[in-house]
mmCIF file of C-alpha atoms in Angstrom:
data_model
loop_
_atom_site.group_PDB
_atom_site.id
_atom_site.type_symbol
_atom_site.label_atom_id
_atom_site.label_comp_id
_atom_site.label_asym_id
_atom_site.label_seq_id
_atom_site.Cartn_x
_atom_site.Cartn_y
_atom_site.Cartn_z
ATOM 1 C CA UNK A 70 0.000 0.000 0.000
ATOM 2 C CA UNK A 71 2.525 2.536 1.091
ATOM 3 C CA UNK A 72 4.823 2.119 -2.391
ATOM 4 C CA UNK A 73 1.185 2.469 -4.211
ATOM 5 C CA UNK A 74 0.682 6.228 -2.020
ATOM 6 C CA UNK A 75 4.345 6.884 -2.701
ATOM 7 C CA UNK A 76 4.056 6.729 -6.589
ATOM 8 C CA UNK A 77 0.297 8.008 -7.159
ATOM 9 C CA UNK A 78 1.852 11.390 -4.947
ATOM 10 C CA UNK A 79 4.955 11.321 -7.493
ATOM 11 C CA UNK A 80 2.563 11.133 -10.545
ATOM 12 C CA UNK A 81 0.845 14.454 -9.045
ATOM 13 C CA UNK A 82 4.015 16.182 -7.822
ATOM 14 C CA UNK A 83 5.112 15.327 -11.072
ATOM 15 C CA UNK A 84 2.056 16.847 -12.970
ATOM 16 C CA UNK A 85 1.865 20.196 -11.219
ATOM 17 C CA UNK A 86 5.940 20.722 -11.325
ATOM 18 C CA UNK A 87 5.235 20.116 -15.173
ATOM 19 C CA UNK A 88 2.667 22.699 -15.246
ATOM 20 C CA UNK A 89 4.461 25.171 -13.504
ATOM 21 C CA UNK A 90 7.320 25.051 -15.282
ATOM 22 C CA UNK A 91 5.181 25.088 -18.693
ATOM 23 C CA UNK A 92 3.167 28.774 -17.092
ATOM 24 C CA UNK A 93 6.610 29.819 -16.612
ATOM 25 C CA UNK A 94 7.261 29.583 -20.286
ATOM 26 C CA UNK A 95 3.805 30.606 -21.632
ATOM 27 C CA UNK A 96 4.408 33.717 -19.134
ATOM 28 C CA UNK A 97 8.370 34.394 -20.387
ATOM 29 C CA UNK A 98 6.578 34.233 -24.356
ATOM 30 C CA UNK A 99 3.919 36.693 -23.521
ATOM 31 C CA UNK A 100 6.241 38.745 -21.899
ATOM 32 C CA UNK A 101 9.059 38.502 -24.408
ATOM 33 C CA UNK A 102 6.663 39.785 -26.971
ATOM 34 C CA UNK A 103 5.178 43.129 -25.187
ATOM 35 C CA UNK A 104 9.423 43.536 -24.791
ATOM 36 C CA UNK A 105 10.032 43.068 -28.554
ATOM 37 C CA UNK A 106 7.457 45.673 -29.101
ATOM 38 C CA UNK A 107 8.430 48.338 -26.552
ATOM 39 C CA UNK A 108 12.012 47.933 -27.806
ATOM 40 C CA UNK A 109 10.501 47.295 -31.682
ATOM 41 C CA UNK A 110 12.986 44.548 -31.974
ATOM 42 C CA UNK A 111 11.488 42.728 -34.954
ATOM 43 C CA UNK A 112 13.458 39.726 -34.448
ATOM 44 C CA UNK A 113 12.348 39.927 -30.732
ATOM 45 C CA UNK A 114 8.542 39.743 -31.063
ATOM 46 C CA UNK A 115 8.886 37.595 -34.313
ATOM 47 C CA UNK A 116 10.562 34.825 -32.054
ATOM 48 C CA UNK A 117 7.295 34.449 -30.032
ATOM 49 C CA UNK A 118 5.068 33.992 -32.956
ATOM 50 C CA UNK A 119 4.080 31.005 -34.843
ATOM 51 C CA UNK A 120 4.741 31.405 -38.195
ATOM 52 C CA UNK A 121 0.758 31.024 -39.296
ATOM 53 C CA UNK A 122 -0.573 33.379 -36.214
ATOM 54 C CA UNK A 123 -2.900 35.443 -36.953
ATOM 55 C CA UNK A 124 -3.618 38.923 -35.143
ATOM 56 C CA UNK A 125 -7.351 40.072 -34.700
ATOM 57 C CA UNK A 126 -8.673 42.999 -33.365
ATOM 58 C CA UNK A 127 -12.293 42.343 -32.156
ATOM 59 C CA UNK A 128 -14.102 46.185 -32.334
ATOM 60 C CA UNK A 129 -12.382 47.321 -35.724
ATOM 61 C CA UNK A 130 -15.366 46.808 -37.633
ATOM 62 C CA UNK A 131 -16.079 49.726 -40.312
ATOM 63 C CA UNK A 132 -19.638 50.443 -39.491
ATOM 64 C CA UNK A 133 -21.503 49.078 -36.010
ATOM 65 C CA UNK A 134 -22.819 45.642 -37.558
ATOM 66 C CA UNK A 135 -20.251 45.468 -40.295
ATOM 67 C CA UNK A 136 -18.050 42.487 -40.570
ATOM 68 C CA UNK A 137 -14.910 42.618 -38.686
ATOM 69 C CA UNK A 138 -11.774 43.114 -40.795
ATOM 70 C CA UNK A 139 -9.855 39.860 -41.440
ATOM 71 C CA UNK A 140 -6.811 39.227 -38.900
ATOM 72 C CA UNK A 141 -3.300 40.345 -39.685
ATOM 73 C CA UNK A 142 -0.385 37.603 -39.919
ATOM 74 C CA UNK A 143 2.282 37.450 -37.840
ATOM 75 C CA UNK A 144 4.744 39.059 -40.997
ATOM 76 C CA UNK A 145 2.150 42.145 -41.301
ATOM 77 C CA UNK A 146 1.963 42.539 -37.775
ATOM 78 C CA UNK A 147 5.675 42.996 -36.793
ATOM 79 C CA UNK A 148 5.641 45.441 -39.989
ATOM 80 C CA UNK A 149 2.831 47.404 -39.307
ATOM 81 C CA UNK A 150 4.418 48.011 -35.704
ATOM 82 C CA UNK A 151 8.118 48.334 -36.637
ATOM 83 C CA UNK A 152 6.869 51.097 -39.598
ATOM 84 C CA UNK A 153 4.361 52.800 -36.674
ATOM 85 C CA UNK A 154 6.623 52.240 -33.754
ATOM 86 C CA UNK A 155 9.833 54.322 -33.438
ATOM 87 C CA UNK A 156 10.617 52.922 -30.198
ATOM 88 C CA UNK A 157 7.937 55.608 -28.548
ATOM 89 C CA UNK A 158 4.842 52.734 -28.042
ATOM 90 C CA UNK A 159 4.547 50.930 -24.471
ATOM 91 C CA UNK A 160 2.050 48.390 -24.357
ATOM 92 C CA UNK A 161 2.003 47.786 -20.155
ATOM 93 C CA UNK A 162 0.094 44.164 -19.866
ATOM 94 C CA UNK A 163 -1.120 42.267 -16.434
ATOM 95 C CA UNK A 164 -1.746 38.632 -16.909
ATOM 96 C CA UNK A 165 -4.825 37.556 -15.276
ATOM 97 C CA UNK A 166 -5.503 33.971 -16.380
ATOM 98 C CA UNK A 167 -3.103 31.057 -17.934
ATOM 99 C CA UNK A 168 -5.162 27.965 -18.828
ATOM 100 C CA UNK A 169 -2.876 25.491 -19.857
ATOM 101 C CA UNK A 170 -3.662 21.613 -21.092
ATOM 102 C CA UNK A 171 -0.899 19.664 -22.716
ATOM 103 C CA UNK A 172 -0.152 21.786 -26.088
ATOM 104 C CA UNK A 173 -2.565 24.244 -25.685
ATOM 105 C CA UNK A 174 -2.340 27.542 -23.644
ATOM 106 C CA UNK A 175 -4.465 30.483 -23.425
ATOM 107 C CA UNK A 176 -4.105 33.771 -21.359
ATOM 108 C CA UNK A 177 -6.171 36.870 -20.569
ATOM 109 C CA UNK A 178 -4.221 40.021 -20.565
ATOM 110 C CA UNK A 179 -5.119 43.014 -19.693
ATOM 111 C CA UNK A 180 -3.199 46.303 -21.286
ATOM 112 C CA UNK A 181 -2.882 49.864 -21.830
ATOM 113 C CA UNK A 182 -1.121 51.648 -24.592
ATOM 114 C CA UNK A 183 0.821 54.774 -24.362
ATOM 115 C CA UNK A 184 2.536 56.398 -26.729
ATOM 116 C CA UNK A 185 4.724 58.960 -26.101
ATOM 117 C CA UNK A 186 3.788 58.664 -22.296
ATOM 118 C CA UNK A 187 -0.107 59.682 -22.994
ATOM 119 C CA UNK A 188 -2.414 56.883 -22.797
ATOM 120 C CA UNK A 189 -4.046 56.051 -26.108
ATOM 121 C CA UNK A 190 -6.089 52.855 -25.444
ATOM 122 C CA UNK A 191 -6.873 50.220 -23.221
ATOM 123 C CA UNK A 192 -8.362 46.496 -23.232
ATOM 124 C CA UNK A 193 -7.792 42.730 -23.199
ATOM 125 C CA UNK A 194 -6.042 40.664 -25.353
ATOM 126 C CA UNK A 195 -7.151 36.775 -25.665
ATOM 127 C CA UNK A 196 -3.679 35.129 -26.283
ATOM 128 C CA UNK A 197 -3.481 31.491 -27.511
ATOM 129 C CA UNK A 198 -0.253 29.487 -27.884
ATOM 130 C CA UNK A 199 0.942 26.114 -28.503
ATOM 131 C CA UNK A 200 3.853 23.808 -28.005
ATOM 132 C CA UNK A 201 6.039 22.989 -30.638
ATOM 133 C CA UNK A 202 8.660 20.763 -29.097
ATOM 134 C CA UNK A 203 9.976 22.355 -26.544
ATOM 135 C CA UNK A 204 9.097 25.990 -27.359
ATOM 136 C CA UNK A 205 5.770 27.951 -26.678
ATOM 137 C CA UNK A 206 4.541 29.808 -29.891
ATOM 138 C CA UNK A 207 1.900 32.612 -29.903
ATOM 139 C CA UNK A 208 -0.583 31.262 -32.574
ATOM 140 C CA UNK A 209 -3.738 33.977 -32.415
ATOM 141 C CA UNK A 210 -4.447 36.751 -30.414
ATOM 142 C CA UNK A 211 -7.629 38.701 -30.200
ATOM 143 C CA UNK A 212 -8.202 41.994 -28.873
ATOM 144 C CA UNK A 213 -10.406 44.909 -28.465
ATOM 145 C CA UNK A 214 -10.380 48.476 -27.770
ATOM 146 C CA UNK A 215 -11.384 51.492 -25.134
ATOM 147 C CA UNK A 216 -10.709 54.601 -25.133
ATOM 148 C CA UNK A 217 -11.820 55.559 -21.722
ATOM 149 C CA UNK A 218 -9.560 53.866 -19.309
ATOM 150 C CA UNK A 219 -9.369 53.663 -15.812
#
């Protein structure tokens, strides 16, 4: 009975020291991004995505009731914010939820944009990633918009 105890606690020591470790690295890719594109090191935030992700930004329709534009890829992104950037943008994030299961990770961010030091925008980003190998890769992220922040 008692090696039977001993091994079913290993098993779940095992399992949470997995996930831990595996929200440590969803956590250092989120992160690792929102650095790329404060420092608008293309290389940087292109290291966190996968190479189909797709970017889409939930409130941008044209007209209320409009289709929403289709998502940007991972390529258009990093361009659209190196050409925009100039090093001036700070997206400040707080991670509220990481959901992890096997392959699959997603996380609820909150952020605000400044630019300049004046805050533009605010909202929540849905990020989703998944493991390849070893390595945590952003694969779609969803947003929306406020202006009036708190």
């Amino acid at each position: 009975m008692k090696p039977l105890l001993i091994a079913l606690l290993c098993i779940c020591f095992s399992q949470t020291f997995a996930q831990t470790i595996d929200e440590t690295f969803v956590k250092e890719t989120v992160n690792q991004l929102f650095e790329g594109m404060r420092k608008n090191d293309r290389n940087m935030m292109l290291g966190t995505l996968h190479k189909s992700a797709v970017i889409q930004y939930a409130n941008q329709a044209i007209r209320p009731g409009e289709d929403i534009k289709p998502g940007d890829s991972a390529e258009a992104f990093v361009n659209g914010y190196s050409k925009f950037n100039g090093g001036k943008i700070d997206e400040q994030i707080t991670i509220n939820k990481i959901l992890i299961d096997d392959e699959l990770a997603s996380v609820w961010v909150n952020y605000k944009c400044y630019m300049n030091n004046r805050l533009l925008f605010c909202g929540v980003k849905s990020i989703q990633l998944i493991k390849n190998g070893l390595k945590w890769k952003i694969s779609y992220i969803v947003e929306n918009r406020r202006k009036y922040c708190e």
